[in-house]
Short mmCIF file of C-alpha atoms and ligand atoms in Angstrom, two decimals:
data_model
loop_
_atom_site.label_atom_id
_atom_site.label_comp_id
_atom_site.label_asym_id
_atom_site.label_seq_id
_atom_site.Cartn_x
_atom_site.Cartn_y
_atom_site.Cartn_z
CA UNK A 4 -5.78 10.88 -19.85
CA UNK A 5 -6.68 12.80 -16.14
CA UNK A 6 -4.09 11.69 -13.60
CA UNK A 7 -7.58 12.36 -10.69
CA UNK A 8 -4.65 14.34 -8.76
CA UNK A 9 -6.78 17.37 -8.85
CA UNK A 10 -7.57 18.27 -5.11
CA UNK A 11 -5.33 15.81 -3.78
CA UNK A 12 -2.14 16.88 -0.39
CA UNK A 13 1.21 16.12 -2.13
CA UNK A 14 4.93 15.91 -0.03
CA UNK A 15 7.48 16.56 -1.88
CA UNK A 16 10.87 16.50 0.40
CA UNK A 17 14.38 18.79 -0.73
CA UNK A 18 11.61 19.95 -3.56
CA UNK A 19 13.71 23.81 -3.62
CA UNK A 20 15.93 23.03 -7.04
CA UNK A 21 16.49 19.80 -9.31
CA UNK A 22 14.22 16.65 -9.00
CA UNK A 23 11.81 17.31 -6.72
CA UNK A 24 11.28 20.44 -7.49
CA UNK A 25 10.47 18.89 -11.23
CA UNK A 26 7.89 16.70 -9.63
CA UNK A 27 6.40 19.70 -7.33
CA UNK A 28 5.60 21.36 -10.41
CA UNK A 29 4.34 18.76 -12.15
CA UNK A 30 2.12 17.87 -8.90
CA UNK A 31 0.58 21.10 -9.42
CA UNK A 32 0.04 21.19 -12.75
CA UNK A 33 -2.14 18.10 -12.37
CA UNK A 34 -4.17 20.26 -9.89
CA UNK A 35 -2.45 18.36 -6.25
CA UNK A 36 -1.71 21.14 -3.53
CA UNK A 37 1.44 20.82 -2.31
CA UNK A 38 4.02 21.13 1.00
CA UNK A 39 7.35 20.94 -0.05
CA UNK A 40 10.50 21.69 2.15
CA UNK A 41 14.49 22.30 1.72
CA UNK A 42 16.98 23.02 4.24
CA UNK A 43 17.76 26.37 2.96
CA UNK A 44 14.06 28.54 3.97
CA UNK A 45 14.92 31.01 0.78
CA UNK A 46 15.90 29.21 -2.26
CA UNK A 47 12.63 27.61 -0.62
CA UNK A 48 10.02 29.84 -0.10
CA UNK A 49 10.84 31.64 -3.82
CA UNK A 50 10.19 28.06 -5.13
CA UNK A 51 6.92 27.95 -3.55
CA UNK A 52 5.37 31.23 -4.70
CA UNK A 53 6.78 30.54 -8.22
CA UNK A 54 4.76 27.14 -8.82
CA UNK A 55 1.94 28.75 -6.59
CA UNK A 56 1.47 31.73 -8.93
CA UNK A 57 2.36 29.44 -12.28
CA UNK A 58 -0.49 27.25 -11.02
CA UNK A 59 -2.91 28.62 -8.60
CA UNK A 60 -2.85 25.49 -6.08
CA UNK A 61 -1.63 26.16 -2.25
CA UNK A 62 2.53 25.36 -1.85
CA UNK A 63 3.36 25.23 1.94
CA UNK A 64 7.03 25.67 2.41
CA UNK A 65 8.83 24.59 5.07
CA UNK A 66 12.18 24.24 6.03
CA UNK A 67 13.38 20.91 7.19
CA UNK A 68 16.46 19.09 6.71
CA UNK A 69 15.02 15.17 6.38
CA UNK A 70 18.57 14.31 7.24
CA UNK A 71 16.73 15.15 11.27
CA UNK A 72 14.24 13.41 12.71
CA UNK A 73 11.85 15.39 14.86
CA UNK A 74 12.93 18.44 12.04
CA UNK A 75 10.37 15.40 9.63
CA UNK A 76 7.72 15.01 12.15
CA UNK A 77 7.20 19.14 12.62
CA UNK A 78 6.84 19.32 8.73
CA UNK A 79 4.20 16.52 8.78
CA UNK A 80 2.71 17.78 11.26
CA UNK A 81 2.56 21.15 9.85
CA UNK A 82 1.59 20.51 6.17
CA UNK A 83 -1.64 18.23 8.08
CA UNK A 84 -2.94 21.23 10.00
CA UNK A 85 -2.65 23.38 6.87
CA UNK A 86 -4.50 20.57 4.18
CA UNK A 87 -5.93 18.33 6.78
CA UNK A 88 -4.51 15.25 5.15
CA UNK A 89 -0.79 13.93 3.21
CA UNK A 90 -2.67 11.43 0.07
CA UNK A 91 1.28 11.37 -1.48
CA UNK A 92 4.57 11.71 -0.39
CA UNK A 93 7.46 12.03 -2.64
CA UNK A 94 10.58 11.25 -0.78
CA UNK A 95 13.65 13.00 -1.90
CA UNK A 96 16.93 14.34 -0.25
CA UNK A 97 20.79 15.82 -1.89
CA UNK A 98 22.86 12.92 -3.08
CA UNK A 99 25.38 12.19 -0.61
CA UNK A 100 29.50 12.17 -1.15
CA UNK A 101 30.57 10.77 -3.61
CA UNK A 102 34.00 7.83 -2.65
CA UNK A 103 35.00 4.84 -2.38
CA UNK A 104 35.17 2.17 0.31
CA UNK A 105 38.54 3.38 1.47
CA UNK A 106 37.88 6.89 1.32
CA UNK A 107 34.80 7.09 3.43
CA UNK A 108 34.97 7.26 6.77
CA UNK A 109 32.39 6.15 10.50
CA UNK A 110 30.78 9.38 10.07
CA UNK A 111 29.57 9.97 6.75
CA UNK A 112 28.50 6.45 7.17
CA UNK A 113 26.63 7.83 9.03
CA UNK A 114 25.31 11.07 8.25
CA UNK A 115 24.66 9.48 4.56
CA UNK A 116 22.35 6.68 6.48
CA UNK A 117 20.58 9.56 8.03
CA UNK A 118 19.52 11.68 4.90
CA UNK A 119 19.24 8.84 2.27
CA UNK A 120 17.74 5.86 4.40
CA UNK A 121 15.88 7.31 7.67
CA UNK A 122 14.80 10.09 5.98
CA UNK A 123 12.24 7.50 3.56
CA UNK A 124 11.83 5.61 6.90
CA UNK A 125 10.79 8.86 9.20
CA UNK A 126 8.68 10.45 6.44
CA UNK A 127 6.87 7.43 5.81
CA UNK A 128 5.80 6.93 9.60
CA UNK A 129 4.65 10.06 9.76
CA UNK A 130 2.17 10.02 6.76
CA UNK A 131 1.07 6.24 6.85
CA UNK A 132 -1.48 6.02 9.45
CA UNK A 133 -3.62 8.82 7.74
CA UNK A 134 -3.55 6.70 4.38
CA UNK A 135 -4.30 3.65 6.31
CA UNK A 136 -7.07 5.56 7.89
CA UNK A 137 -8.18 7.35 4.07
CA UNK A 138 -7.54 3.72 2.70
CA UNK A 139 -5.82 5.47 -0.09
CA UNK A 140 -2.16 6.80 -0.62
CA UNK A 141 1.27 7.51 -2.30
CA UNK A 142 4.93 6.98 -1.45
CA UNK A 143 6.89 7.43 -4.12
CA UNK A 144 11.02 7.39 -3.45
CA UNK A 145 13.39 8.84 -5.93
CA UNK A 146 16.48 6.64 -5.09
CA UNK A 147 18.71 6.37 -8.85
CA UNK A 148 19.72 4.22 -11.52
CA UNK A 149 22.94 3.16 -9.03
CA UNK A 150 19.98 0.58 -7.88
CA UNK A 151 19.98 -1.95 -10.52
CA UNK A 152 23.70 -1.12 -11.75
CA UNK A 153 25.91 0.77 -9.50
CA UNK A 154 27.61 3.55 -10.26
CA UNK A 155 31.81 3.24 -9.06
CA UNK A 156 32.71 5.57 -6.64
CA UNK A 157 29.50 6.31 -5.93
CA UNK A 158 29.83 3.47 -2.43
CA UNK A 159 27.06 6.02 -0.55
CA UNK A 160 24.64 6.39 -2.80
CA UNK A 161 24.96 2.31 -4.54
CA UNK A 162 24.54 1.23 -0.41
CA UNK A 163 21.96 2.87 1.15
CA UNK A 164 19.22 3.08 -2.17
CA UNK A 165 19.49 -0.19 -2.31
CA UNK A 166 18.12 -0.24 1.88
CA UNK A 167 15.13 1.92 0.19
CA UNK A 168 14.16 0.00 -2.57
CA UNK A 169 14.18 -3.25 0.21
CA UNK A 170 11.96 -1.19 2.64
CA UNK A 171 10.21 -0.09 -0.25
CA UNK A 172 9.60 -3.31 -1.73
CA UNK A 173 8.53 -4.42 1.81
CA UNK A 174 6.13 -1.47 2.34
CA UNK A 175 4.55 -2.63 -0.28
CA UNK A 176 2.63 -5.81 0.30
CA UNK A 177 2.15 -4.65 3.93
CA UNK A 178 0.29 -1.63 2.71
CA UNK A 179 -0.78 -2.96 -0.55
CA UNK A 180 -4.81 -4.32 0.57
CA UNK A 181 -4.76 -0.99 2.00
CA UNK A 182 -5.20 1.18 -1.07
CA UNK A 183 -1.66 2.37 -0.47
CA UNK A 184 0.55 2.18 -4.19
CA UNK A 185 4.27 2.32 -2.33
CA UNK A 186 7.34 2.50 -5.61
CA UNK A 187 10.59 3.93 -6.37
CA UNK A 188 11.28 6.72 -9.92
CA UNK A 189 15.23 5.81 -10.45
CA UNK A 190 16.72 8.80 -12.29
CA UNK A 191 19.56 8.42 -14.37
CA UNK A 192 21.78 11.53 -15.61
CA UNK A 193 19.14 14.21 -15.47
CA UNK A 194 19.78 18.21 -15.91
CA UNK A 195 19.92 19.28 -12.96
CA UNK A 196 21.63 22.31 -10.22
CA UNK A 197 23.74 18.90 -8.69
CA UNK A 198 24.60 17.81 -12.76
CA UNK A 199 26.15 20.74 -13.81
CA UNK A 200 28.19 21.28 -10.31
CA UNK A 201 29.42 17.32 -11.05
CA UNK A 202 30.69 18.19 -14.57
CA UNK A 203 32.87 21.20 -13.26
CA UNK A 204 33.98 19.15 -10.51
CA UNK A 205 35.01 16.33 -12.74
CA UNK A 206 36.45 19.14 -14.88
CA UNK A 207 38.50 21.07 -12.65
CA UNK A 208 39.57 17.29 -10.68
CA UNK A 209 40.84 16.04 -14.50
CA UNK A 210 42.03 18.93 -16.55
CA UNK A 211 38.80 18.50 -18.87
CA UNK A 212 36.06 21.65 -19.52
CA UNK A 213 32.63 20.68 -18.29
CA UNK A 214 31.38 19.93 -21.42
CA UNK A 215 34.15 17.06 -22.00
CA UNK A 216 32.47 16.05 -19.06
CA UNK A 217 29.09 15.99 -20.02
CA UNK A 218 30.51 14.17 -22.94
CA UNK A 219 31.86 11.20 -21.54
CA UNK A 220 28.10 10.15 -19.52
CA UNK A 221 26.38 11.26 -22.69
CA UNK A 222 28.69 9.07 -24.36
CA UNK A 223 27.54 6.02 -21.79
CA UNK A 224 23.25 7.05 -22.04
CA UNK A 225 21.87 5.49 -25.47
CA UNK A 226 19.92 8.77 -26.50
CA UNK A 227 23.40 10.17 -25.85
CA UNK A 228 22.18 13.16 -24.10
CA UNK A 229 21.34 14.50 -20.49
CA UNK A 230 17.55 13.68 -19.02
CA UNK A 231 15.16 16.91 -18.88
CA UNK A 232 13.80 17.45 -15.23
CA UNK A 233 10.44 17.96 -16.90
CA UNK A 234 10.75 14.04 -18.91
CA UNK A 235 11.72 12.30 -14.91
CA UNK A 236 8.71 14.19 -13.52
CA UNK A 237 6.28 13.26 -16.29
CA UNK A 238 6.47 9.96 -15.15
CA UNK A 239 6.75 10.90 -11.12
CA UNK A 240 3.06 12.42 -11.67
CA UNK A 241 1.83 9.39 -13.24
CA UNK A 242 3.12 6.88 -10.51
CA UNK A 243 1.05 9.43 -7.82
CA UNK A 244 -1.79 9.33 -9.65
CA UNK A 245 -5.49 7.45 -8.97
CA UNK A 246 -4.75 6.23 -12.50
CA UNK A 247 -1.19 4.25 -11.31
CA UNK A 248 -3.50 2.20 -9.44
CA UNK A 249 -2.42 -1.09 -9.54
CA UNK A 250 1.41 -0.87 -9.64
CA UNK A 251 3.76 -1.38 -6.18
CA UNK A 252 6.07 -2.91 -5.42
CA UNK A 253 8.50 -1.54 -8.47
CA UNK A 254 11.36 0.93 -9.75
CA UNK A 255 11.38 2.54 -12.87
CA UNK A 256 14.16 4.01 -14.00
CA UNK A 257 14.27 7.86 -16.26
CA UNK A 258 17.46 7.05 -17.80
CA UNK A 259 17.57 7.28 -21.45
CA UNK A 260 18.43 3.77 -21.62
CA UNK A 261 22.11 3.79 -19.45
CA UNK A 262 20.84 0.53 -17.15
CA UNK A 263 22.06 -1.97 -19.68
CA UNK A 264 19.77 -5.67 -17.46
CA UNK A 265 16.87 -7.11 -18.98
CA UNK A 266 14.14 -6.19 -15.68
P1 NAD B 321 20.23 18.89 -6.64
O1 NAD B 321 21.52 18.79 -5.59
O2 NAD B 321 19.54 19.78 -7.90
O3 NAD B 321 18.54 19.54 -5.00
C1 NAD B 321 18.51 18.87 -4.24
C2 NAD B 321 17.23 19.08 -3.72
O4 NAD B 321 17.25 18.66 -2.72
C3 NAD B 321 17.66 20.74 -3.30
O5 NAD B 321 15.85 21.23 -2.82
C4 NAD B 321 17.88 21.18 -1.75
O6 NAD B 321 18.02 21.83 -1.61
C5 NAD B 321 17.28 20.04 -1.05
N1 NAD B 321 18.42 18.98 -0.32
C6 NAD B 321 19.62 18.43 -0.47
N2 NAD B 321 19.82 18.27 1.73
C7 NAD B 321 18.66 17.81 1.87
C8 NAD B 321 18.37 18.03 3.40
N3 NAD B 321 19.04 16.94 4.44
N4 NAD B 321 16.92 17.85 3.30
C9 NAD B 321 15.68 18.61 2.83
N5 NAD B 321 16.65 19.01 1.65
C10 NAD B 321 17.50 18.97 1.11
O7 NAD B 321 19.67 17.30 -6.91
P2 NAD B 321 19.05 16.62 -8.17
O8 NAD B 321 19.40 16.25 -9.17
O9 NAD B 321 17.34 17.15 -7.58
O10 NAD B 321 18.83 14.93 -7.46
C11 NAD B 321 18.05 14.71 -6.15
C12 NAD B 321 18.06 13.38 -5.62
O11 NAD B 321 18.67 12.57 -6.71
C13 NAD B 321 19.97 13.27 -5.03
O12 NAD B 321 19.81 12.09 -4.22
C14 NAD B 321 20.53 12.93 -6.13
O13 NAD B 321 21.30 12.53 -5.53
C15 NAD B 321 20.27 11.71 -6.94
N6 NAD B 321 20.04 11.10 -8.60
C16 NAD B 321 20.46 12.30 -8.98
C17 NAD B 321 20.67 12.29 -10.54
C18 NAD B 321 20.58 13.44 -11.20
O14 NAD B 321 21.16 13.28 -12.55
N7 NAD B 321 19.78 14.49 -11.47
C19 NAD B 321 20.62 10.64 -10.82
C20 NAD B 321 20.83 9.83 -9.62
C21 NAD B 321 20.24 10.48 -8.81
#
């Protein structure tokens, strides 16, 4: 299937590693030019060089904290200056801290709101005018399975990703007639640096091995294994493609069957 991504320009946020990196790689493999960001420049530039060398596509990397609206505006302006436009936006950020209602401070709520919700609002605000002008756009938010089935001890993620989902569903209706789709993709337990780190942290906390911590998650997943980033990225590339032109306002999990709800 030709996804129709050749020559499109995609901005993928938080892409030096993990899910963002995998999505960037898949879009580059389909012929898209890339604008990538992450907080740490060295790791980001390494990722950009590797993707560009592997796929022969231009990749611009700009160290950016997506929680900072001024930095987001600079990122989008630099991307537009380099490529002339942004056709595809994939929003993403690092995960917020774990915690229950009682353990989380007002400052942590504020920081997580900036990281998970404000970043999506500001990235979207910056790219929408150009998408409207051209009558074509794809906005894809990386959220989490927690929007369909909250995960214990992840109060911030459960709450703020639901807010992103509400915003995306509302925006999808507002821009649908302008050729712009807005969707969310929901990772389940996927083998990234973050999940390996979480397994190690759980192991230390509970006096078990990291392998045992991972095995506990796998026991909850009908496929009995973690997902691989490239399995996630395949759907992301499709939802960003020309071929996904009649899909908008949805939230699609890639979770090996973890979510037990009917819809
Ligand atoms: P990861 O930690 O492996 O990678 C995160 C990336 O985001 C890195 O490139 C990092 O540099 C970048 N980043 C972090 N904070 C940033 C900021 N403020 N501004 C710009 N870049 C920033 O994480 P991942 O596993 O790829 O997860 C990506 C997102 O998906 C996270 O929000 C995570 O909570 C969510 N998620 C992941 C899983 C999973 O199993 N991997 C499951 C559900 C949800």
